[in-house]
Tab-separated table of C-alpha atoms in Angstrom:
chain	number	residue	atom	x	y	z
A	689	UNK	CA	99.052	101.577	82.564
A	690	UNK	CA	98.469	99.101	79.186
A	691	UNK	CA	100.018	100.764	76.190
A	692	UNK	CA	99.447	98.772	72.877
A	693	UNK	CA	102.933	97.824	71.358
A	694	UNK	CA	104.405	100.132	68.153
A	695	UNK	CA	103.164	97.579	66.323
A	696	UNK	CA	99.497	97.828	66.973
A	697	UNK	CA	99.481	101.510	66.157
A	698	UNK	CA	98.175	102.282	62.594
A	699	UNK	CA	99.468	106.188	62.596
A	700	UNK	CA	101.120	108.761	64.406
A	701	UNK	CA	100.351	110.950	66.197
A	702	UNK	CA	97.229	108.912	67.437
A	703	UNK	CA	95.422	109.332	71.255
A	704	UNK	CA	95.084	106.040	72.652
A	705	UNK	CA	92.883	105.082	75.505
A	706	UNK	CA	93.629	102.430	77.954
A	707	UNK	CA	90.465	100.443	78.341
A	708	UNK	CA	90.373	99.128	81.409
A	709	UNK	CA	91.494	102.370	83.117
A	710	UNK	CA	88.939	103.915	81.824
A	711	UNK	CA	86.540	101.406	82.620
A	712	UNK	CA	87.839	101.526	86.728
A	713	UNK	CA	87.559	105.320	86.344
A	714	UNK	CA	84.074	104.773	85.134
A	715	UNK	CA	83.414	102.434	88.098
A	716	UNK	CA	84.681	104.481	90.665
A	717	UNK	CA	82.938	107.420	90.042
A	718	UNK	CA	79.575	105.745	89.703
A	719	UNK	CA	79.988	104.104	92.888
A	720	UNK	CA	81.048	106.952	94.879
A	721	UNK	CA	77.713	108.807	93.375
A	722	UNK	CA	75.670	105.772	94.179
A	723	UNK	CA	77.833	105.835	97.748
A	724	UNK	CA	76.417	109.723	98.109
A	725	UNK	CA	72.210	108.796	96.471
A	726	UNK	CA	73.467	111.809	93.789
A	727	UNK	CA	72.558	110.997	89.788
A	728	UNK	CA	75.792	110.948	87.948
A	729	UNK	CA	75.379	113.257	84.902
A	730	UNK	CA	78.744	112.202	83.011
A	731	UNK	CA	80.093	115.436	81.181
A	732	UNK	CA	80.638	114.749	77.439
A	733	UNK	CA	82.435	117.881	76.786
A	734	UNK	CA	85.128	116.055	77.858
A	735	UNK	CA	85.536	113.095	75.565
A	736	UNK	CA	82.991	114.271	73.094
A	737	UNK	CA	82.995	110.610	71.796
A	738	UNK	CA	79.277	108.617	71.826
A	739	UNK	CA	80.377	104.981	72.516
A	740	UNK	CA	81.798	106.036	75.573
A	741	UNK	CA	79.480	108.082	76.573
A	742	UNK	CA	76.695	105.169	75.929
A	743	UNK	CA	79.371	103.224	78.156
A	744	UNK	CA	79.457	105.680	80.865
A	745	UNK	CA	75.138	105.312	81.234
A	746	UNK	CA	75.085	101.621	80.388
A	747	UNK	CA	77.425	101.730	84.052
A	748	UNK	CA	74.510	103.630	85.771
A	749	UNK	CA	74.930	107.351	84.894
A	750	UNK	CA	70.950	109.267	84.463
A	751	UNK	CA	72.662	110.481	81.069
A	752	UNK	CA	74.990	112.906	79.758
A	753	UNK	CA	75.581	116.845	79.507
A	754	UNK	CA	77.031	118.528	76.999
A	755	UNK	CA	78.162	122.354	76.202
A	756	UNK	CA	77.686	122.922	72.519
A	757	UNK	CA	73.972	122.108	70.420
A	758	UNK	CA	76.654	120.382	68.286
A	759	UNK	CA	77.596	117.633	71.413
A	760	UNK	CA	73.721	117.577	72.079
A	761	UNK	CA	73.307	115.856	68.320
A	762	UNK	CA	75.982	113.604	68.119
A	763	UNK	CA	75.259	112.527	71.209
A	764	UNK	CA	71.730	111.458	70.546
A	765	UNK	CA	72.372	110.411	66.990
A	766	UNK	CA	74.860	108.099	69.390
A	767	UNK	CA	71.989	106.815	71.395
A	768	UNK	CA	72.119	108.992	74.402
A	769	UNK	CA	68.277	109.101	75.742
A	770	UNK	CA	69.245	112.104	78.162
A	771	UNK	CA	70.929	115.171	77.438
A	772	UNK	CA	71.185	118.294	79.166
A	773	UNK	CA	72.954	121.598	77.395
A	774	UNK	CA	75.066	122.940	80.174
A	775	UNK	CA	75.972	126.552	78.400
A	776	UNK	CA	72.824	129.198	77.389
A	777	UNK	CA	72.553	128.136	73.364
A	778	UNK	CA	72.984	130.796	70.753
A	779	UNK	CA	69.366	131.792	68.900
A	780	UNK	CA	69.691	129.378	66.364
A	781	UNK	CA	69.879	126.430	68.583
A	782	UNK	CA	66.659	126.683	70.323
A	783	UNK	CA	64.819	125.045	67.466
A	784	UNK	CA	68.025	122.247	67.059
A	785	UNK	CA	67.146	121.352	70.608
A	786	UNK	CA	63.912	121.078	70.097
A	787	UNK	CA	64.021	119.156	66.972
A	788	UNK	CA	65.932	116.580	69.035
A	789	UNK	CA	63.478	116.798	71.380
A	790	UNK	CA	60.576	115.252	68.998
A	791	UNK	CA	62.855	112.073	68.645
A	792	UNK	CA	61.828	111.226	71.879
A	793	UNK	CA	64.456	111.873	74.052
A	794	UNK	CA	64.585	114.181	77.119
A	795	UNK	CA	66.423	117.318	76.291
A	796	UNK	CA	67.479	120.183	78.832
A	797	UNK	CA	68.250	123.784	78.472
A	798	UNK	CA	70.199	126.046	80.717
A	799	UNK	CA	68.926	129.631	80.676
A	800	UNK	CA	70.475	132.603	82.072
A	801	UNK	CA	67.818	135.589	80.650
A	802	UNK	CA	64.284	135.921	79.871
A	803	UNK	CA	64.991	136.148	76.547
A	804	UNK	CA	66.898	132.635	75.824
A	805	UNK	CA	63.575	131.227	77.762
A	806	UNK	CA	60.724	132.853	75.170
A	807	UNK	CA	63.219	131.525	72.616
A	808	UNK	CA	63.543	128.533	74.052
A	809	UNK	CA	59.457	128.685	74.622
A	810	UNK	CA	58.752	129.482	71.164
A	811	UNK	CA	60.634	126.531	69.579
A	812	UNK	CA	59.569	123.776	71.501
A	813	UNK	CA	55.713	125.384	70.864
A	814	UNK	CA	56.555	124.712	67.143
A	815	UNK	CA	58.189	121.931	67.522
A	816	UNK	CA	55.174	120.057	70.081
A	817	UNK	CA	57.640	119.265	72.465
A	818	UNK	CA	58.638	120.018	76.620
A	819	UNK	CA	62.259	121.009	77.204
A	820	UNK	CA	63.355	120.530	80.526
A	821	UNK	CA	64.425	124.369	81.352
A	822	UNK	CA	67.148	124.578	83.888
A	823	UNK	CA	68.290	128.210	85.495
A	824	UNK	CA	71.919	128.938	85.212
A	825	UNK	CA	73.301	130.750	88.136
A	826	UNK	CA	77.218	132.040	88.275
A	827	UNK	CA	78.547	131.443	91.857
A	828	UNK	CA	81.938	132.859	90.855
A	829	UNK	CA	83.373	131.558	87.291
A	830	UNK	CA	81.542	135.009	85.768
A	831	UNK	CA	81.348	133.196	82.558
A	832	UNK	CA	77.384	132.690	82.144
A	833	UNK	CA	74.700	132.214	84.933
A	834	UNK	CA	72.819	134.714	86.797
A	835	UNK	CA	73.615	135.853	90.588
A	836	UNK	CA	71.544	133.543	93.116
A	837	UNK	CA	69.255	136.224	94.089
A	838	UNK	CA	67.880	136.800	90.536
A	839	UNK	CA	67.322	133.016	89.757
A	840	UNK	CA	63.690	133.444	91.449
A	841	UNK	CA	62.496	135.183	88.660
A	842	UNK	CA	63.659	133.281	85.739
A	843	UNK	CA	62.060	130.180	87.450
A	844	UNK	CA	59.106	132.114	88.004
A	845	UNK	CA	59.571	132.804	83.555
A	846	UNK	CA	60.144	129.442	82.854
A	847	UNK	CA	57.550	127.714	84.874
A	848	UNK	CA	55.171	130.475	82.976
A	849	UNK	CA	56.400	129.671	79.510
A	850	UNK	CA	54.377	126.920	77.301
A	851	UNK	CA	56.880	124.208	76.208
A	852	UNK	CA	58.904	124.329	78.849
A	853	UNK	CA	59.907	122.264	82.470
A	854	UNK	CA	61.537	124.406	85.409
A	855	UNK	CA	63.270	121.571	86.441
A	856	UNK	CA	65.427	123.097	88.494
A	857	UNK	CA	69.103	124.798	88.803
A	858	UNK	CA	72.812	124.879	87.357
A	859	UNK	CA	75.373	125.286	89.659
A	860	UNK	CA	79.077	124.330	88.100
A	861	UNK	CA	82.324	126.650	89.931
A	862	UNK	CA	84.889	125.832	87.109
A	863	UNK	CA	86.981	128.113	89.041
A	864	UNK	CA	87.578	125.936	91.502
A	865	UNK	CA	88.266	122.459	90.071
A	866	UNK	CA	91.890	123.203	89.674
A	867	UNK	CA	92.758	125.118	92.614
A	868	UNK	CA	96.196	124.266	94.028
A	869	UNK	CA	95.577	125.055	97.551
A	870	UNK	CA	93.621	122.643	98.927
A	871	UNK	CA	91.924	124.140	101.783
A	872	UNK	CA	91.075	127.268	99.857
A	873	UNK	CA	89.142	124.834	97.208
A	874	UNK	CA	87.120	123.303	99.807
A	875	UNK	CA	86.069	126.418	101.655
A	876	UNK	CA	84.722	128.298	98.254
A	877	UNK	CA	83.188	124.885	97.836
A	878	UNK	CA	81.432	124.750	100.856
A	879	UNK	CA	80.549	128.496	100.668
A	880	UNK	CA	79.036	127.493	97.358
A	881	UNK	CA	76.986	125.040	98.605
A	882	UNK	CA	75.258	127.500	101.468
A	883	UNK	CA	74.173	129.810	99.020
A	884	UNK	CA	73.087	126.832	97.199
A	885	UNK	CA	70.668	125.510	99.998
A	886	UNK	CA	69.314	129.268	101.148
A	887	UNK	CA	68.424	129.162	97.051
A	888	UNK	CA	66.629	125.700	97.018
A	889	UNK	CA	64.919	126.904	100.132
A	890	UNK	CA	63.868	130.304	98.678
A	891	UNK	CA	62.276	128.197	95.483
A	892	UNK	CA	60.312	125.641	97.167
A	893	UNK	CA	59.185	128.583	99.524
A	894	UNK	CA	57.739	129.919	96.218
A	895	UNK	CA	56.250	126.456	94.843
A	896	UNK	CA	59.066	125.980	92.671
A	897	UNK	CA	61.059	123.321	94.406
A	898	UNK	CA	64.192	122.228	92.162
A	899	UNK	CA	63.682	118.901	91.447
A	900	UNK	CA	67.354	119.041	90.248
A	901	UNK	CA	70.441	121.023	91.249
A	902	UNK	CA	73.230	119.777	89.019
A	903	UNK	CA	77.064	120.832	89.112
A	904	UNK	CA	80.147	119.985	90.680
A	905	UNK	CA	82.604	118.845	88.616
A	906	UNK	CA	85.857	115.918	89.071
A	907	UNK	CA	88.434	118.867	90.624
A	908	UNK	CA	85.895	119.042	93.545
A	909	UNK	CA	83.641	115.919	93.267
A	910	UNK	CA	84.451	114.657	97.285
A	911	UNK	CA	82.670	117.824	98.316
A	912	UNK	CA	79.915	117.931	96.343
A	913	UNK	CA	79.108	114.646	96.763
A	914	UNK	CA	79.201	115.150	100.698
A	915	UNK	CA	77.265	118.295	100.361
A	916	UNK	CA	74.238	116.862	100.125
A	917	UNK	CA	72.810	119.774	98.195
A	918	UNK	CA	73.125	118.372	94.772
A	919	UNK	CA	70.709	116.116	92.987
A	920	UNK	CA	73.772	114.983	90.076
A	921	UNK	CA	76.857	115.704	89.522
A	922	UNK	CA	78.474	117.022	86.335
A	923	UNK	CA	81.930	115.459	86.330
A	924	UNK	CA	83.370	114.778	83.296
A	925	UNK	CA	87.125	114.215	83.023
A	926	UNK	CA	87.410	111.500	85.686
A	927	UNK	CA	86.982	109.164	83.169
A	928	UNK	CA	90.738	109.578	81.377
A	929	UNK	CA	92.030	112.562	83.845
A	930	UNK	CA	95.423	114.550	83.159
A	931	UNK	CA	98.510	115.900	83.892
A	932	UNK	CA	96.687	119.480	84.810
A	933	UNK	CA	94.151	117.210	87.538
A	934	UNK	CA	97.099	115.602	88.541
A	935	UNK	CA	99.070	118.585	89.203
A	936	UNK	CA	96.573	119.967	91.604
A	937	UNK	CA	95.999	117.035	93.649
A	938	UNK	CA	92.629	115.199	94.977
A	939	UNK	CA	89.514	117.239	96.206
A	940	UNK	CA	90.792	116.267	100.427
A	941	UNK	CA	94.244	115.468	99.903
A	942	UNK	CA	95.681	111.810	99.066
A	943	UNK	CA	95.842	109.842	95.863
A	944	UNK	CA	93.271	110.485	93.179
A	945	UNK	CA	90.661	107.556	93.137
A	946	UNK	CA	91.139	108.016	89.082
A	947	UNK	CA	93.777	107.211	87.117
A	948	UNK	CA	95.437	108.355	83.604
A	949	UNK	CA	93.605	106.133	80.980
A	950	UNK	CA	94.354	109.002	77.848
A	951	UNK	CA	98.046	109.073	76.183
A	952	UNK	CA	99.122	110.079	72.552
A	953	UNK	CA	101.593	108.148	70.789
A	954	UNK	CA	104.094	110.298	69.167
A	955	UNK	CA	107.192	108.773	67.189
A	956	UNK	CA	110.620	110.007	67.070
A	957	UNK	CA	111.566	111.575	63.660
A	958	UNK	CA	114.556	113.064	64.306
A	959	UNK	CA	117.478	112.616	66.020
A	960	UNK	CA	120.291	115.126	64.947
A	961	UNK	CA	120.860	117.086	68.708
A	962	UNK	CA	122.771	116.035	71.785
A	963	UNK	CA	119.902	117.902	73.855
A	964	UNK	CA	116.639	116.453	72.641
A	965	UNK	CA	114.949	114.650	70.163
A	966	UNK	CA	111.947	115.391	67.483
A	967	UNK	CA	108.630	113.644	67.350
A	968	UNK	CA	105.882	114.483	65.352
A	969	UNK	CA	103.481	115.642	68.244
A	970	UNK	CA	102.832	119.204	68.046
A	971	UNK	CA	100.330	122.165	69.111
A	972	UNK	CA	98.253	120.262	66.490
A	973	UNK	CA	98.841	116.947	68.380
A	974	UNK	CA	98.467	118.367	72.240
A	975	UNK	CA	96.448	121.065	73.579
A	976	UNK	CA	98.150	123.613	75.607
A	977	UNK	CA	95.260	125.384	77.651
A	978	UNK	CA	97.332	123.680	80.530
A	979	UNK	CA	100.656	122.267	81.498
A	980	UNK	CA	102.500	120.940	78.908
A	981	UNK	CA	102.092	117.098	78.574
A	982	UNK	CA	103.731	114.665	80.688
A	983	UNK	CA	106.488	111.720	78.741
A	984	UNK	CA	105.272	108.403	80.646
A	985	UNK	CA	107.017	105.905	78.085
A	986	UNK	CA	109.345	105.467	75.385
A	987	UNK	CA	112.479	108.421	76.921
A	988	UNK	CA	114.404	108.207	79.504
A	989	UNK	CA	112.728	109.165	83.403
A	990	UNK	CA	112.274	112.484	83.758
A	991	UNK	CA	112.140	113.808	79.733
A	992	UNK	CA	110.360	116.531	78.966
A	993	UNK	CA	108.024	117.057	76.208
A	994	UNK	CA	107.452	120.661	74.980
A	995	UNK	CA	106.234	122.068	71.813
A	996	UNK	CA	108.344	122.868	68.449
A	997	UNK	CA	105.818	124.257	66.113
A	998	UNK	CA	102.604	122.754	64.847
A	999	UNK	CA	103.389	119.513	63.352
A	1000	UNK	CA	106.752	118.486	66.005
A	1001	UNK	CA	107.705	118.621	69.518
A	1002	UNK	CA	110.973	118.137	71.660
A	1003	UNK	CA	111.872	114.941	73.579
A	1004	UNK	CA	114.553	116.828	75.811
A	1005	UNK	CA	116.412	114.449	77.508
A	1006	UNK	CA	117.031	115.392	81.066
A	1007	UNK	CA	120.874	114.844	81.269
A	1008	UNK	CA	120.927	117.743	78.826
A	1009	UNK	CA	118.068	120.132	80.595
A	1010	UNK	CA	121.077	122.475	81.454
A	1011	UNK	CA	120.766	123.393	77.440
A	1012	UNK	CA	117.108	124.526	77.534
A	1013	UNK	CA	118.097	126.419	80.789
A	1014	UNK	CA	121.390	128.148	78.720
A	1015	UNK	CA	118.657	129.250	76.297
A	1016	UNK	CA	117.124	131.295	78.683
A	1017	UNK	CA	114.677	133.840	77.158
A	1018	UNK	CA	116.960	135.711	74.167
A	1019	UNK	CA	114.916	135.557	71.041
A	1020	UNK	CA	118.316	133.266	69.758
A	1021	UNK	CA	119.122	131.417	72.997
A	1022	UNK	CA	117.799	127.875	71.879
A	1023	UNK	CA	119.856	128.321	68.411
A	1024	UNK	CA	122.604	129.088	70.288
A	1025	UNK	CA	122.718	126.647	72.960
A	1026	UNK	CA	121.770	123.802	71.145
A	1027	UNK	CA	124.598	124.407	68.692
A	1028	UNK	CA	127.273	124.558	71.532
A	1029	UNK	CA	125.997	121.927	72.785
A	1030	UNK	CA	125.952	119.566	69.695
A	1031	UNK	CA	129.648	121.327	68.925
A	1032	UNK	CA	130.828	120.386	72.448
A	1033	UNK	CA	132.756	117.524	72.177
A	1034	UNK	CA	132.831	116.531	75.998
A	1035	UNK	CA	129.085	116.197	75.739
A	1036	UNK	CA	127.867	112.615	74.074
A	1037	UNK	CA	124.617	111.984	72.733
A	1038	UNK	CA	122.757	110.577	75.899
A	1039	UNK	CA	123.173	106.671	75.241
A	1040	UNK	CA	119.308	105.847	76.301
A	1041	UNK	CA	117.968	108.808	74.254
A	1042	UNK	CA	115.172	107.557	71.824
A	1043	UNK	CA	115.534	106.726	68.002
A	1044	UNK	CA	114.561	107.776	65.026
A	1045	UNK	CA	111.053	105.408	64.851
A	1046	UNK	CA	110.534	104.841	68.422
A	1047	UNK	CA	107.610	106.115	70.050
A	1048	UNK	CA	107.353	108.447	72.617
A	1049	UNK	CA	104.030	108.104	75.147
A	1050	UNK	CA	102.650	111.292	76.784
A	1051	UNK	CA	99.676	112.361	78.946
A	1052	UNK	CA	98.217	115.291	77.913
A	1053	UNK	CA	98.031	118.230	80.336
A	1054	UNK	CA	94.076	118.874	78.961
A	1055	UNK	CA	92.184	116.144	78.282
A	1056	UNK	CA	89.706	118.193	76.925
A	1057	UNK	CA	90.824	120.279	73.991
A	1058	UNK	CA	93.067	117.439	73.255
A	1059	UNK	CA	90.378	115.549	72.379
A	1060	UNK	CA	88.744	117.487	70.409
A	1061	UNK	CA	91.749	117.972	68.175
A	1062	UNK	CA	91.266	113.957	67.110
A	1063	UNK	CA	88.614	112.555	65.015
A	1064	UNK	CA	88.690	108.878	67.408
A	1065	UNK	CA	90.154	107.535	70.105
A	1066	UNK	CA	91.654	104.334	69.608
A	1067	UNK	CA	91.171	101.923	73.170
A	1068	UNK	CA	93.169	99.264	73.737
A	1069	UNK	CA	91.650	96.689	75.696
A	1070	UNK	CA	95.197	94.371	75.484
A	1071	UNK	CA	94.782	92.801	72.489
A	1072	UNK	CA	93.572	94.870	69.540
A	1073	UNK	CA	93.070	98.811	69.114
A	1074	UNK	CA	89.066	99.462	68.620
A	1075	UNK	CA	88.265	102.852	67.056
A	1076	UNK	CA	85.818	105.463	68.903
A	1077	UNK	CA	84.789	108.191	66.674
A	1078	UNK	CA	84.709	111.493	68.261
A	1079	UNK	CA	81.824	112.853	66.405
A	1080	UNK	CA	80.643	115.710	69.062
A	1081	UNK	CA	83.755	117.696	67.398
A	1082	UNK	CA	82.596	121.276	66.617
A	1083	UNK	CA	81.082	120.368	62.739
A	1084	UNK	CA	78.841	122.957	60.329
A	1085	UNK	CA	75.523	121.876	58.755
A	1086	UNK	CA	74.169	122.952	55.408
């Protein structure tokens, strides 16, 4: 872990990337993909951020994928050359897509009715483009995707529908990447992938071989890989990981090939309780779709970050985790315990507690929606802080 020094740091709260983390976690992914003959398809939703998504394919990934019509632009305003949508687009999209098909990139659609396809048909028509049309299926996450034994017919629509590719099928199972129980993620994996191969076998039967199935994701990449069903894989948050990945341990068991390479600086700016300290990292600094973030720097082992509103957070020290516990759950327990504590004259203010200016280094527990509440991520490569602008943040056009 390379953290730049206070010094370097322009603002705070500010998310920091460690660059030659991120670079290994690059490295390691592509060579396990190259290891397995699968495409890696880096997810952008993740990091939402063009330079390093230019960096993930100048290290060998096909391209990227994306969720929003939003990502799709910024990414090929960025200089991505190959972009696939991984969520059905609202109606106004289609033509978006289309219009960034004519710039000469390759541009793919997920599709999970017959209607997103004639819309999706119609605009690249207009437009005098081919979208690459890819059929969504929903093995379990029930959040978009048709059930495997409809996915005949809407590659039957698509391979009928002027303007468009059927190049194949979507398979991610988001409910699965973050499984705790090990065993149980690997056996709805592997399920997964035999409904997968009875599908791929049904097509081609038909004369419309996939020439992709793309999916997976970094909670079960080991499996996917090994599957030998898939044609890329969709990972996305191996590149920077977090505390939530962390938490529920590598797809097989043993250490994570990937490392933390995302942190947010926070600095202390207040120091007036025996029990914790106040930096200015809040719910506006640190998504909490998660577990809360993890203190790696700057507090005493074993601190615990956790959030005070949206502009601050708590650095509780853990000598003094017995006052968070008095609190309990009474709507005044924190007042109340805090203020015995402070009033307690056995208890000292922990002597390695941090300062008023110091700063505090955590890992988020999302990676994620932490990202997108940033406008750049600032890598440090050891020496200076270079600025990333994370422009696939959800924006509005006139």
């Amino acid at each position: 872990m390379n953290l730049p020094p206070a010094a370097a740091l322009p603002q705070t709260p500010l998310l920091v990337v460690d660059r030659a983390a991120l670079l290994r976690n690059i490295d390691r992914m592509q060579t396990l993909c190259d290891a397995a003959g699968v495409r890696l398809r880096a997810h952008g939703k993740t990091h939402k951020c063009s330079t390093l998504g230019r960096t993930q394919v100048e290290r060998g990934a096909v391209g990227l994928c994306c969720q929003t019509v939003g990502e799709a632009e910024a990414y090929v305003a960025g200089g991505i050359r190959d972009v696939l949508v991984t969520a059905p687009v609202p109606p106004w999209g289609a033509a978006r897509l289309a219009a960034l098909a004519r710039t000469g990139v390759t541009i793919g659609a997920v599709a999970d009715d017959e209607g997103q396809i004639d819309r999706l048909s119609d605009a690249a028509v207009a437009a005098g483009v081919t979208l690459d049309l890819v059929v969504d299926l929903d093995l379990g996450t029930h959040r978009a995707g048709v059930y495997p034994h409809e996915a005949l017919t809407l590659a039957r629509a698509a391979d009928a529908s002027p303007g468009l590719r059927f190049a194949g099928i979507q398979a991610y199972l988001g409910h699965l990447q973050h499984l705790d129980d090990g065993a149980l993620r690997r056996g709805a994996d592997e399920a997964a992938f035999a409904t997968l191969k009875a599908l791929v076998a049904e097509l081609t039967a038909a004369g419309l071989g996939p020439s992709v199935v793309t999916g997976g994701g970094t909670g079960t990449h080991a499996f996917d890989l090994a599957s030998g069903v898939f044609t890329e894989l969709q990972a996305g948050s191996y590149a920077v990981m977090d505390v939530e990945y962390d938490a529920c341990g590598a797809p097989g068991g043993g250490d994570w090939p990937f490392e933390p390479a995302l942190f947010v600086a926070a600095t202390v700016v207040s120091a007036r309780h025996k029990s914790h300290v106040v930096c200015d990292a809040g719910f506006k600094a640190m998504s909490m779709d998660g577990p809360p973030a993890r203190v790696i720097a700057g507090a005493a082992p074993g601190s615990l970050w956790r959030p005070m509103g949206d502009e601050h957070g708590m650095i509780a020290h853990p000598a003094t985790l017995d006052v968070l516990k008095a609190a309990g759950r009474e709507p005044l327990g924190f007042d109340k315990a805090v203020a015995a504590a402070d009033a307690d004259p056995a208890r000292a203010f922990p002597a390695d507690a941090p300062k008023v200016g110091d700063v505090v280094w955590l890992q988020p527990g999302h990676c994620d929606p932490t990202i997108n509440l940033y406008d750049a991520l600032h890598v440090w490569d050891g020496e200076r802080l270079e600025r990333w602008a994370v422009e696939g943040r959800r924006v509005s056009k006139p």
